[in-house]
Structure formats: C-alpha cells, structure tokens
Amino acid sequence: MTPQEIRAAFQKALAFLQSGQPDRAEPLLTALLEPTQGAAEVHFHLSRVAEMRGETGAQIDALTEALHKKPDEPAVLTAAITAHSRHGDTAEVVALYDRLIALKPRDIGTRADKALYLQNTGDFEGAEKILRRLIRQNPNELELYRMLSTVTKLPRGDALVRQMRAFWPEKRLNDHGRMHLGFALAKVSEDSGQTDKVFAFLRPANAAQGRLAPFDAPARDAEWRAFRAAQDVSDYSSPVAPLPQRPVFVTGLPRSGTTLVEQIIAAHSAARAGGEMGHALSQAVAQFGPAARAKPLGSLGAEELGAYADRYTRLVRRDTGSAPGVVTDKSIQSHLVYGYIARALPEARLIVVHRDPRDIALSIYRNHFALGTHRYATDLAAIAGTIKRFRENIDWWRPRLGDRLHEIRYEDLVSDPESQARALIAAAGLEWENACLDFHKSKGAVKTLSLAQVRQPIHAGRREAWRKYEADLAPFIAAWGDDPWD
C-alpha cells in the first residue's frame, strides 16, 4: 500500500468508528497492521473496536500491543487504565497509573485519580498517603480535602483540620471551593462527635452546589410522567429470546442501601457486580428517544427490543467482563425504564430498596455528588419531593410487573440479615450460598459513596441516624407533611 492509500484507509476506519460501526472499521484496521508494521495508532483503534463490541479482553490485548510500540503515550495509558479497571486487574492498574504519573509528575489530576482508584479498591491507607502529599504540595486545592475526608477520619487536632478551618472564613472562596470545603468540614465534625456543627458547614456547601447546578423539579416530574406514559401497556411479557446474561437491577434512591444489596448478591459465586452502569436508561433514550418523544412500548416489536437487549448486554459485558450468569446493575434511574427492560430482557430481575426517608434525606444532604448528577440533593425540601416522586413511580410499576418486582426495606435487612439476604438471593434467581453474608471480604472495586461501609459486615447501627439531626432536618420534615414514613 502506498502512504496515500494507508492514510485513506485509516481515515475511513476512523469515520466508521465515529459513526458507531466497529464491524466495518475492523477489516480496514487489520489490513493496515502489515504495511504500518503494527503501528501503535492502528492497535489503539483496534482496541476501540473491541471496546465497542464489549470485548474487554481483546481491548486489553490491542492496547498492550500499542504500548509496546509507544510505551509513553498518555492516551494509550489512560485507555489501558480504563480497560484493566473493568477487568479487575488492580495491580496492573496501579502500575499503569505510576507510568502515567512518571510522565506528568506535577499533574494533580492523575495522582488524585490514582488515590480515588485505591479508595475504590479498599486501599484507604494508600489513598490517604497520596492525598496528604498532594495537599502538602497544593494546599489551595480544596477538593483534595474533601476526597481525603470521605473515607479517612481526621482527628480534631489534625493539622489538616486546622488548615481547613482557617480557609473557611475566607470571603474570596468561590462556590467550588465552598462546596468541597464545606462537605469536608461537615464530615470532620461528624467524625469527631461535633454533631452540632455539621449543618453549619452543610448548608453553605449545598447552597454553593445548588448555585453551580440548579434543580428544576417541574422538568423532572414531566420527564418521569412522560416515561410512564410511553411504557403503559397491558402486557409486559417479552418477545425476545433469553440471553446468556441475567441482569439483576437494584434500584432505589441514593443512600438507601442499594450498594449493600448489590454486594450481597454479587458475593454469590455465580454473580458479578456491575455497579452504576446506567446503560438501560441511556440506551433506551438513544434507541427509543428521550421521555417527551419516547417511542411507545406497545409499538416496539421483537427486532427493536432485541437490538436494545443486545446493545445493553454488550455494554455490560464490556464493563464487567461478565460471562453468562447474573450481573447486578445498580443504576439509580433504571426504574424510569422498567417497561423497556421487562419487554426486552425476559431474564431480568428488578429489586427495589426502600429506607426511612429521614435517613435517606440526611445521607443525601451530607454527601457530595458529582456536579449535576443529583441536583435535588442540595435542598431538603427538594429531597422530600424526590423521594415522594420515586415512591409514586414504584407504586405505578408494582401492579404492572407483579412478582418480577422484589421490594426490600433497608431496616429489615440490617435487623434480620440472613432471612432478608436469602430472599434477595432467591429474587435474583440464585441458590443460597453462605458467602453472600461475607460480602465485606470482597476485594473488588466499589465505585460509590458507600465504598467504606461495604467493607464492613451488616450491622443495625446504621439505622435512625437522622435522630441526632432532627432539628436540622426541620425543612425536610415540614416538606414531607403528613404522609407516612414507612
């Protein structure tokens, strides 16, 4: 091939990848391996082909070849970190981070990302060491304090606590700084038993986040109603043949106990945790349209539903490397598309976790979420409204989905772990294994705000935490009104 032909074929392959056609890109890229002597760029884009197909093993192989050619290419190292993270190769991920850090030793983001990865895998000591060093070098980067405080209990007299408190009165703090610092100081206050000071930091932190990402309750309500209307049919049985993967959707509000439920199921030898993948909703929107223009479920035949199921399972396979069997999907918003799920994935199981709204509200309000993801979380009255809307949605689905929907109360689970866990495992379509109560011994990564708690066994001490903050929760309690808590 001439250089011009090589360039033309390469550009054509990139165009196919850009338009989501990996099967058409692959032969073009494969044909370029010999004339380019296995160029790193060709292997890198073959890794993209594998990723789009959900073939993480093949993606890793292609990235390994690319790194042989260009061992110091940041884009390839970053892609390899993502792929090996999905594959659960912890030691390899850490080594790749170290290679990337060596290329950019002054880059804060890469070192902070490594610390976050270590937190997710349970290496809190390693993460703390990195974050403390970063703070010493970059004392004005206030997000680092919040990251450290998330899973590290800082004693009241710690030098970093004094440092944070010195920053707090500074009137020049912007909303990002006020947000991160406020959540950090609230956590420090709670950890040291100064519960009377927690909300003094939480209120301005949440107000700052609310200004950065405002919440539109009417838009939320309209979206949820539109999704229900689009999926209102008389028959939710599936015309699609069962697939080897059997997804178990664990749904609930943030901080309701969904991570605990997922980890119990994923501790089974025939199951794997997927975490908050989000593919059921994103693919429903991509293939059937956003809520206001969603294709009616009743108009979808086996071919369209099968395409949805195929795309979903491919993405799950990519993210988890899951072989045939149960894979949990803890995506918070999956309840919006239960109808599409039920019709397209006949083997899917749906589990809803409920918890005392006062504990949910407290936990949501005192935790920082990625900016823009849970906009209602910054206002106690808005949290009350969101919990009510969620309950209404589950009430709407309950008679339509029947025994495909299994509901559990968090308080029951922590009070009576074994019998509730047995019911969960049965709802997931699995036989009981005692290992399901030893989920906290797992070494897998946990990408959730509950990453510290799931390293501990189930205990009832997590109930009714709201009582210590009842006066501070007055706006939530007032907005809740006379509806029953349970």
Short mmCIF file of C-alpha atoms in Angstrom, two decimals:
data_model
loop_
_atom_site.label_atom_id
_atom_site.label_comp_id
_atom_site.label_asym_id
_atom_site.label_seq_id
_atom_site.Cartn_x
_atom_site.Cartn_y
_atom_site.Cartn_z
CA MET A 1 0.00 0.00 0.00
CA THR A 2 1.19 3.50 -0.76
CA PRO A 3 1.36 6.09 2.01
CA GLN A 4 -1.66 7.80 0.46
CA GLU A 5 -3.65 4.53 0.46
CA ILE A 6 -2.67 3.88 4.07
CA ARG A 7 -3.86 7.34 5.13
CA ALA A 8 -7.13 6.97 3.19
CA ALA A 9 -7.90 3.55 4.69
CA PHE A 10 -7.04 4.81 8.18
CA GLN A 11 -9.31 7.85 7.86
CA LYS A 12 -12.13 5.66 6.53
CA ALA A 13 -11.78 3.33 9.53
CA LEU A 14 -11.91 6.29 11.92
CA ALA A 15 -15.08 7.53 10.21
CA PHE A 16 -16.71 4.12 10.75
CA LEU A 17 -15.71 4.18 14.42
CA GLN A 18 -17.07 7.70 14.78
CA SER A 19 -20.43 6.58 13.37
CA GLY A 20 -20.60 3.51 15.63
CA GLN A 21 -19.75 0.87 13.02
CA PRO A 22 -16.89 -1.18 14.50
CA ASP A 23 -17.54 -4.18 12.24
CA ARG A 24 -16.79 -2.05 9.19
CA ALA A 25 -13.75 -0.42 10.76
CA GLU A 26 -12.07 -3.64 11.89
CA PRO A 27 -11.09 -5.13 8.48
CA LEU A 28 -9.67 -1.80 7.37
CA LEU A 29 -7.54 -1.52 10.50
CA THR A 30 -6.44 -5.17 10.41
CA ALA A 31 -5.29 -4.73 6.81
CA LEU A 32 -3.11 -1.82 7.94
CA LEU A 33 -1.13 -3.83 10.50
CA GLU A 34 1.35 -5.24 7.99
CA PRO A 35 2.05 -2.13 5.88
CA THR A 36 2.40 0.04 9.02
CA GLN A 37 4.50 -2.62 10.82
CA GLY A 38 1.92 -2.77 13.59
CA ALA A 39 1.72 0.93 14.26
CA ALA A 40 0.57 1.91 17.76
CA GLU A 41 -2.23 4.02 16.27
CA VAL A 42 -3.69 1.01 14.45
CA HIS A 43 -3.63 -1.19 17.55
CA PHE A 44 -5.14 1.66 19.59
CA HIS A 45 -8.12 1.96 17.27
CA LEU A 46 -8.50 -1.82 17.14
CA SER A 47 -8.86 -1.55 20.91
CA ARG A 48 -11.73 0.86 20.29
CA VAL A 49 -13.35 -1.72 18.02
CA ALA A 50 -13.13 -4.30 20.80
CA GLU A 51 -14.46 -1.83 23.37
CA MET A 52 -17.49 -1.03 21.23
CA ARG A 53 -18.21 -4.75 20.93
CA GLY A 54 -17.94 -5.25 24.67
CA GLU A 55 -14.82 -7.42 24.35
CA THR A 56 -12.62 -6.14 27.17
CA GLY A 57 -10.06 -8.94 26.85
CA ALA A 58 -9.46 -8.15 23.17
CA GLN A 59 -9.34 -4.45 24.03
CA ILE A 60 -6.59 -5.10 26.57
CA ASP A 61 -4.62 -7.20 24.06
CA ALA A 62 -4.76 -4.42 21.46
CA LEU A 63 -3.75 -1.76 24.00
CA THR A 64 -0.85 -3.94 25.16
CA GLU A 65 0.41 -4.07 21.56
CA ALA A 66 0.01 -0.30 21.24
CA LEU A 67 2.04 0.23 24.43
CA HIS A 68 4.83 -1.99 23.09
CA LYS A 69 5.19 0.48 20.25
CA LYS A 70 4.57 3.65 22.24
CA PRO A 71 5.08 2.91 25.94
CA ASP A 72 4.84 6.58 26.93
CA GLU A 73 1.71 7.58 25.04
CA PRO A 74 -0.68 9.17 27.61
CA ALA A 75 -3.86 8.42 25.60
CA VAL A 76 -2.97 4.71 25.36
CA LEU A 77 -2.03 4.51 29.05
CA THR A 78 -5.31 6.18 30.02
CA ALA A 79 -7.32 3.78 27.85
CA ALA A 80 -5.42 0.83 29.35
CA ILE A 81 -6.24 2.03 32.87
CA THR A 82 -9.95 2.04 31.98
CA ALA A 83 -9.81 -1.40 30.37
CA HIS A 84 -7.84 -3.07 33.16
CA SER A 85 -10.10 -1.42 35.76
CA ARG A 86 -13.10 -3.08 34.10
CA HIS A 87 -11.22 -6.37 34.12
CA GLY A 88 -10.40 -6.08 37.82
CA ASP A 89 -6.62 -6.10 37.29
CA THR A 90 -5.79 -3.97 40.33
CA ALA A 91 -2.01 -4.40 40.29
CA GLU A 92 -1.83 -3.61 36.59
CA VAL A 93 -4.00 -0.50 37.01
CA VAL A 94 -1.75 0.82 39.78
CA ALA A 95 1.33 0.17 37.62
CA LEU A 96 -0.25 2.00 34.68
CA TYR A 97 -1.10 4.95 36.92
CA ASP A 98 2.51 5.06 38.06
CA ARG A 99 3.71 5.11 34.45
CA LEU A 100 1.31 7.95 33.66
CA ILE A 101 2.36 9.88 36.77
CA ALA A 102 6.03 9.49 35.82
CA LEU A 103 5.26 11.23 32.52
CA LYS A 104 3.40 14.07 34.26
CA PRO A 105 4.80 14.21 37.82
CA ARG A 106 3.27 17.62 38.56
CA ASP A 107 -0.21 16.73 37.32
CA ILE A 108 -2.61 16.81 40.28
CA GLY A 109 -5.48 15.09 38.47
CA THR A 110 -3.65 11.87 37.64
CA ARG A 111 -2.38 11.39 41.18
CA ALA A 112 -5.81 12.21 42.61
CA ASP A 113 -7.36 9.70 40.21
CA LYS A 114 -4.96 7.05 41.47
CA ALA A 115 -5.96 7.87 45.05
CA LEU A 116 -9.63 7.56 44.13
CA TYR A 117 -8.96 4.19 42.50
CA LEU A 118 -7.18 2.99 45.64
CA GLN A 119 -10.16 4.12 47.71
CA ASN A 120 -12.49 2.18 45.41
CA THR A 121 -10.44 -0.98 45.86
CA GLY A 122 -10.30 -0.62 49.63
CA ASP A 123 -6.70 0.59 49.96
CA PHE A 124 -7.63 3.57 52.13
CA GLU A 125 -4.15 3.84 53.63
CA GLY A 126 -2.52 4.10 50.21
CA ALA A 127 -5.07 6.67 49.08
CA GLU A 128 -4.57 8.75 52.24
CA LYS A 129 -0.81 8.80 51.72
CA ILE A 130 -1.20 10.17 48.18
CA LEU A 131 -3.80 12.76 49.14
CA ARG A 132 -1.85 14.06 52.11
CA ARG A 133 1.19 14.51 49.90
CA LEU A 134 -0.89 16.28 47.27
CA ILE A 135 -2.35 18.62 49.87
CA ARG A 136 1.10 19.49 51.18
CA GLN A 137 2.15 20.39 47.65
CA ASN A 138 -1.14 22.07 46.68
CA PRO A 139 -2.76 23.42 49.87
CA ASN A 140 -5.24 25.59 47.94
CA GLU A 141 -6.80 22.66 46.01
CA LEU A 142 -9.81 22.28 48.29
CA GLU A 143 -11.31 19.27 46.51
CA LEU A 144 -8.40 17.21 47.81
CA TYR A 145 -9.53 17.81 51.41
CA ARG A 146 -13.00 16.51 50.57
CA MET A 147 -11.57 13.43 48.85
CA LEU A 148 -9.42 12.68 51.88
CA SER A 149 -12.21 13.18 54.41
CA THR A 150 -14.56 10.84 52.51
CA VAL A 151 -13.02 7.67 53.94
CA THR A 152 -10.41 8.97 56.39
CA LYS A 153 -11.36 10.00 59.91
CA LEU A 154 -9.27 13.05 60.69
CA PRO A 155 -8.83 13.68 64.44
CA ARG A 156 -9.93 17.07 65.73
CA GLY A 157 -6.36 18.25 66.27
CA ASP A 158 -5.02 17.12 62.89
CA ALA A 159 -3.02 19.83 61.12
CA LEU A 160 -5.20 19.44 58.02
CA VAL A 161 -8.34 20.11 60.05
CA ARG A 162 -6.81 23.33 61.35
CA GLN A 163 -5.86 24.19 57.79
CA MET A 164 -9.42 23.64 56.55
CA ARG A 165 -10.91 25.70 59.36
CA ALA A 166 -8.53 28.53 58.52
CA PHE A 167 -9.77 28.52 54.93
CA TRP A 168 -13.48 28.51 55.84
CA PRO A 169 -13.98 32.21 56.82
CA GLU A 170 -12.21 33.36 53.63
CA LYS A 171 -14.74 35.53 51.80
CA ARG A 172 -12.97 35.09 48.47
CA LEU A 173 -13.78 31.37 48.31
CA ASN A 174 -15.71 30.64 45.12
CA ASP A 175 -18.66 28.25 45.02
CA HIS A 176 -16.49 25.27 44.04
CA GLY A 177 -14.17 25.88 46.98
CA ARG A 178 -17.04 26.49 49.43
CA MET A 179 -18.74 23.30 48.25
CA HIS A 180 -15.73 20.99 48.63
CA LEU A 181 -14.50 22.53 51.86
CA GLY A 182 -17.96 22.56 53.44
CA PHE A 183 -18.55 18.85 52.81
CA ALA A 184 -15.08 18.06 54.15
CA LEU A 185 -15.57 20.06 57.36
CA ALA A 186 -19.02 18.57 57.91
CA LYS A 187 -17.54 15.06 57.69
CA VAL A 188 -14.69 16.01 60.03
CA SER A 189 -17.17 17.47 62.54
CA GLU A 190 -19.32 14.35 62.47
CA ASP A 191 -16.34 12.02 62.82
CA SER A 192 -15.15 13.94 65.89
CA GLY A 193 -18.59 13.90 67.52
CA GLN A 194 -19.31 17.60 66.98
CA THR A 195 -22.74 16.96 65.52
CA ASP A 196 -23.95 20.45 66.46
CA LYS A 197 -21.55 21.91 63.86
CA VAL A 198 -22.28 19.56 60.93
CA PHE A 199 -25.14 21.51 59.35
CA ALA A 200 -23.33 24.81 59.79
CA PHE A 201 -20.99 23.53 57.08
CA LEU A 202 -23.53 21.51 55.09
CA ARG A 203 -25.93 24.40 54.45
CA PRO A 204 -23.42 26.68 52.70
CA ALA A 205 -21.80 23.72 50.92
CA ASN A 206 -25.14 22.61 49.49
CA ALA A 207 -26.16 26.17 48.68
CA ALA A 208 -22.94 26.59 46.69
CA GLN A 209 -23.54 23.34 44.80
CA GLY A 210 -27.13 24.38 44.17
CA ARG A 211 -25.94 27.57 42.51
CA LEU A 212 -23.49 25.62 40.37
CA ALA A 213 -26.12 23.06 39.29
CA PRO A 214 -29.70 24.35 39.81
CA PHE A 215 -32.57 21.88 40.18
CA ASP A 216 -35.72 22.03 38.03
CA ALA A 217 -38.44 19.99 39.79
CA PRO A 218 -41.19 20.58 37.15
CA ALA A 219 -38.86 19.33 34.41
CA ARG A 220 -38.04 16.23 36.46
CA ASP A 221 -41.72 15.50 37.10
CA ALA A 222 -42.63 15.97 33.44
CA GLU A 223 -39.86 13.57 32.38
CA TRP A 224 -40.97 10.86 34.79
CA ARG A 225 -44.62 11.18 33.76
CA ALA A 226 -43.69 11.02 30.07
CA PHE A 227 -41.66 7.85 30.58
CA ARG A 228 -44.59 6.20 32.35
CA ALA A 229 -47.00 7.19 29.61
CA ALA A 230 -44.71 5.77 26.92
CA GLN A 231 -44.48 2.42 28.72
CA ASP A 232 -48.13 1.97 29.70
CA VAL A 233 -49.14 -1.31 28.08
CA SER A 234 -51.31 -4.22 29.12
CA ASP A 235 -48.69 -6.91 28.52
CA TYR A 236 -45.09 -6.75 29.75
CA SER A 237 -44.10 -10.22 28.61
CA SER A 238 -41.11 -10.33 26.29
CA PRO A 239 -41.00 -11.38 22.62
CA VAL A 240 -37.19 -11.56 22.83
CA ALA A 241 -35.33 -14.84 23.37
CA PRO A 242 -33.48 -15.05 26.71
CA LEU A 243 -29.83 -14.01 26.61
CA PRO A 244 -26.96 -15.71 28.48
CA GLN A 245 -26.52 -12.74 30.82
CA ARG A 246 -29.18 -12.36 33.50
CA PRO A 247 -29.21 -8.77 34.79
CA VAL A 248 -30.48 -8.03 38.28
CA PHE A 249 -31.42 -4.36 38.55
CA VAL A 250 -31.03 -2.99 42.07
CA THR A 251 -32.84 0.32 42.25
CA GLY A 252 -33.54 2.84 44.96
CA LEU A 253 -32.77 6.38 45.91
CA PRO A 254 -29.15 7.31 46.60
CA ARG A 255 -28.05 6.32 50.10
CA SER A 256 -30.96 3.90 50.53
CA GLY A 257 -28.87 0.72 50.79
CA THR A 258 -28.64 -0.28 47.13
CA THR A 259 -24.87 -0.83 47.36
CA LEU A 260 -25.32 -3.17 50.31
CA VAL A 261 -27.95 -5.16 48.42
CA GLU A 262 -25.80 -5.33 45.30
CA GLN A 263 -22.78 -6.56 47.26
CA ILE A 264 -24.80 -9.31 48.94
CA ILE A 265 -25.92 -10.64 45.56
CA ALA A 266 -22.53 -10.15 43.92
CA ALA A 267 -20.84 -12.19 46.66
CA HIS A 268 -22.52 -15.25 45.12
CA SER A 269 -20.17 -17.43 43.07
CA ALA A 270 -22.48 -17.18 40.03
CA ALA A 271 -22.89 -13.37 40.13
CA ARG A 272 -20.84 -10.29 39.45
CA ALA A 273 -21.30 -6.65 40.49
CA GLY A 274 -21.73 -4.14 37.69
CA GLY A 275 -22.28 -1.04 39.81
CA GLU A 276 -23.97 2.07 38.49
CA MET A 277 -23.55 1.36 34.78
CA GLY A 278 -26.52 3.41 33.56
CA HIS A 279 -26.86 1.59 30.24
CA ALA A 280 -30.52 0.60 30.49
CA LEU A 281 -31.66 4.23 30.60
CA SER A 282 -29.02 5.67 28.26
CA GLN A 283 -29.69 3.05 25.60
CA ALA A 284 -33.47 3.46 25.94
CA VAL A 285 -33.02 7.18 25.26
CA ALA A 286 -30.55 6.52 22.43
CA GLN A 287 -32.76 3.96 20.68
CA PHE A 288 -36.31 4.96 21.61
CA GLY A 289 -35.92 8.69 22.24
CA PRO A 290 -36.00 10.99 25.29
CA ALA A 291 -39.01 10.88 27.60
CA ALA A 292 -41.07 13.55 25.82
CA ARG A 293 -40.64 11.80 22.45
CA ALA A 294 -40.12 8.20 23.51
CA LYS A 295 -41.46 5.51 21.20
CA PRO A 296 -44.48 3.85 22.84
CA LEU A 297 -43.54 0.48 24.25
CA GLY A 298 -46.58 -1.08 22.60
CA SER A 299 -45.29 -0.12 19.16
CA LEU A 300 -41.95 -1.91 19.54
CA GLY A 301 -41.55 -5.34 18.01
CA ALA A 302 -39.11 -8.14 18.70
CA GLU A 303 -36.46 -6.70 16.37
CA GLU A 304 -36.25 -3.28 18.05
CA LEU A 305 -36.45 -4.73 21.54
CA GLY A 306 -33.82 -7.34 20.63
CA ALA A 307 -31.46 -4.61 19.39
CA TYR A 308 -31.91 -2.80 22.70
CA ALA A 309 -31.19 -6.01 24.64
CA ASP A 310 -28.12 -6.76 22.51
CA ARG A 311 -26.66 -3.29 22.95
CA TYR A 312 -27.31 -3.35 26.71
CA THR A 313 -25.69 -6.76 27.22
CA ARG A 314 -22.70 -5.82 25.06
CA LEU A 315 -22.03 -2.76 27.21
CA VAL A 316 -22.45 -4.79 30.41
CA ARG A 317 -20.01 -7.37 29.09
CA ARG A 318 -17.57 -4.58 28.30
CA ASP A 319 -17.84 -3.05 31.77
CA THR A 320 -17.78 -6.26 33.81
CA GLY A 321 -16.20 -8.94 31.62
CA SER A 322 -19.18 -10.96 32.79
CA ALA A 323 -19.59 -14.45 31.38
CA PRO A 324 -23.10 -15.92 31.18
CA GLY A 325 -24.86 -15.64 34.51
CA VAL A 326 -26.10 -13.00 36.92
CA VAL A 327 -24.69 -9.48 36.80
CA THR A 328 -26.04 -6.77 39.08
CA ASP A 329 -26.84 -3.31 37.76
CA LYS A 330 -27.17 -0.69 40.48
CA SER A 331 -28.19 2.19 38.25
CA ILE A 332 -30.32 4.58 40.30
CA GLN A 333 -32.57 5.68 37.40
CA SER A 334 -33.40 2.25 35.96
CA HIS A 335 -36.90 2.46 37.43
CA LEU A 336 -37.72 5.02 34.74
CA VAL A 337 -37.47 2.33 32.03
CA TYR A 338 -38.71 -0.80 33.79
CA GLY A 339 -41.15 -1.38 30.95
CA TYR A 340 -38.49 -1.41 28.24
CA ILE A 341 -36.36 -3.64 30.47
CA ALA A 342 -39.19 -6.10 31.12
CA ARG A 343 -40.11 -6.40 27.43
CA ALA A 344 -36.53 -6.62 26.11
CA LEU A 345 -34.79 -8.65 28.82
CA PRO A 346 -37.03 -11.56 29.85
CA GLU A 347 -34.48 -12.89 32.36
CA ALA A 348 -34.05 -9.55 34.13
CA ARG A 349 -34.97 -9.30 37.81
CA LEU A 350 -35.97 -5.99 39.43
CA ILE A 351 -35.18 -5.23 43.06
CA VAL A 352 -36.24 -2.01 44.80
CA VAL A 353 -34.67 -0.90 48.08
CA HIS A 354 -36.68 1.29 50.48
CA ARG A 355 -35.42 3.10 53.56
CA ASP A 356 -36.75 5.54 56.14
CA PRO A 357 -36.97 8.83 54.19
CA ARG A 358 -35.41 10.77 57.06
CA ASP A 359 -32.24 8.65 56.92
CA ILE A 360 -32.17 8.94 53.13
CA ALA A 361 -32.56 12.71 53.32
CA LEU A 362 -29.81 13.13 55.90
CA SER A 363 -27.39 10.94 53.99
CA ILE A 364 -28.09 12.61 50.64
CA TYR A 365 -27.74 16.11 52.09
CA ARG A 366 -24.44 15.43 53.81
CA ASN A 367 -22.75 13.78 50.82
CA HIS A 368 -21.24 15.40 47.76
CA PHE A 369 -22.41 14.02 44.41
CA ALA A 370 -20.66 14.64 41.11
CA LEU A 371 -21.77 18.06 40.00
CA GLY A 372 -25.04 17.93 38.07
CA THR A 373 -25.91 14.30 38.80
CA HIS A 374 -28.40 14.67 41.69
CA ARG A 375 -29.39 18.31 41.55
CA TYR A 376 -32.23 17.97 44.08
CA ALA A 377 -29.70 16.84 46.71
CA THR A 378 -28.79 20.38 47.74
CA ASP A 379 -32.20 21.31 49.16
CA LEU A 380 -34.03 19.42 51.91
CA ALA A 381 -37.50 20.23 50.57
CA ALA A 382 -36.46 19.10 47.08
CA ILE A 383 -35.16 15.85 48.56
CA ALA A 384 -38.59 15.27 50.15
CA GLY A 385 -40.28 15.84 46.80
CA THR A 386 -37.92 13.47 45.00
CA ILE A 387 -38.48 10.66 47.49
CA LYS A 388 -42.24 11.11 47.10
CA ARG A 389 -41.97 11.03 43.28
CA PHE A 390 -39.84 7.89 43.46
CA ARG A 391 -42.42 6.17 45.65
CA GLU A 392 -45.15 7.18 43.21
CA ASN A 393 -43.17 5.65 40.37
CA ILE A 394 -42.74 2.35 42.20
CA ASP A 395 -46.43 2.37 43.14
CA TRP A 396 -47.21 2.74 39.42
CA TRP A 397 -44.97 -0.16 38.39
CA ARG A 398 -45.92 -2.56 41.19
CA PRO A 399 -49.26 -3.83 39.78
CA ARG A 400 -47.87 -3.89 36.23
CA LEU A 401 -44.79 -6.00 36.91
CA GLY A 402 -46.12 -8.29 39.63
CA ASP A 403 -43.63 -10.81 41.02
CA ARG A 404 -40.83 -9.60 38.75
CA LEU A 405 -40.51 -6.72 41.21
CA HIS A 406 -38.99 -7.61 44.59
CA GLU A 407 -39.02 -4.93 47.30
CA ILE A 408 -36.94 -4.84 50.46
CA ARG A 409 -36.64 -2.42 53.36
CA TYR A 410 -33.14 -1.49 54.44
CA GLU A 411 -34.19 -1.53 58.11
CA ASP A 412 -35.40 -5.13 57.76
CA LEU A 413 -32.14 -6.13 56.09
CA VAL A 414 -29.89 -4.79 58.85
CA SER A 415 -32.20 -6.14 61.59
CA ASP A 416 -32.54 -9.63 60.13
CA PRO A 417 -29.69 -10.08 57.66
CA GLU A 418 -29.83 -13.78 56.90
CA SER A 419 -33.52 -14.21 56.14
CA GLN A 420 -33.63 -10.99 54.12
CA ALA A 421 -30.45 -11.92 52.25
CA ARG A 422 -31.89 -15.33 51.46
CA ALA A 423 -34.96 -13.65 49.99
CA LEU A 424 -32.71 -11.37 47.92
CA ILE A 425 -30.73 -14.28 46.53
CA ALA A 426 -33.94 -16.10 45.63
CA ALA A 427 -35.28 -12.95 43.94
CA ALA A 428 -32.07 -12.86 41.88
CA GLY A 429 -32.79 -16.40 40.71
CA LEU A 430 -29.89 -17.98 42.61
CA GLU A 431 -29.43 -20.73 45.18
CA TRP A 432 -28.31 -19.63 48.62
CA GLU A 433 -24.59 -19.50 49.48
CA ASN A 434 -23.27 -18.54 52.91
CA ALA A 435 -20.67 -16.32 51.23
CA CYS A 436 -23.44 -13.82 50.50
CA LEU A 437 -23.26 -12.64 54.11
CA ASP A 438 -19.47 -12.21 53.83
CA PHE A 439 -19.66 -9.64 51.03
CA HIS A 440 -17.48 -7.25 53.04
CA LYS A 441 -14.47 -9.53 52.48
CA SER A 442 -14.59 -8.88 48.74
CA LYS A 443 -11.57 -7.19 47.15
CA GLY A 444 -13.45 -5.84 44.16
CA ALA A 445 -13.69 -2.15 43.36
CA VAL A 446 -16.74 -0.26 44.63
CA LYS A 447 -17.46 2.98 42.78
CA THR A 448 -19.96 4.52 45.16
CA LEU A 449 -20.18 6.86 48.12
CA SER A 450 -20.74 3.72 50.23
CA LEU A 451 -17.26 2.39 49.50
CA ALA A 452 -16.20 2.46 53.16
CA GLN A 453 -19.39 0.91 54.53
CA VAL A 454 -19.37 -2.08 52.17
CA ARG A 455 -16.01 -3.13 53.60
CA GLN A 456 -17.85 -3.81 56.87
CA PRO A 457 -20.34 -6.57 57.80
CA ILE A 458 -24.03 -5.77 58.14
CA HIS A 459 -24.90 -4.11 61.44
CA ALA A 460 -28.00 -2.38 62.76
CA GLY A 461 -26.09 0.70 63.90
CA ARG A 462 -26.80 2.43 60.61
CA ARG A 463 -30.49 2.85 61.43
CA GLU A 464 -32.16 6.09 62.55
CA ALA A 465 -29.06 8.25 62.21
CA TRP A 466 -31.46 11.12 61.50
CA ARG A 467 -32.47 11.39 65.15
CA LYS A 468 -29.24 13.20 66.01
CA TYR A 469 -30.13 15.86 63.44
CA GLU A 470 -33.91 16.08 63.82
CA ALA A 471 -33.90 19.84 64.40
CA ASP A 472 -31.65 20.44 61.38
CA LEU A 473 -33.95 18.30 59.23
CA ALA A 474 -36.97 20.50 60.03
CA PRO A 475 -37.28 21.80 56.41
CA PHE A 476 -37.39 18.22 55.14
CA ILE A 477 -39.91 17.09 57.75
CA ALA A 478 -42.14 20.08 57.00
CA ALA A 479 -41.99 19.42 53.25
CA TRP A 480 -42.81 15.75 53.83
CA GLY A 481 -46.08 16.66 55.50
CA ASP A 482 -48.48 14.03 56.81
CA ASP A 483 -47.53 11.15 54.53
CA PRO A 484 -46.46 8.01 56.42
CA TRP A 485 -42.72 7.46 56.73
CA ASP A 486 -42.95 3.76 56.02
#
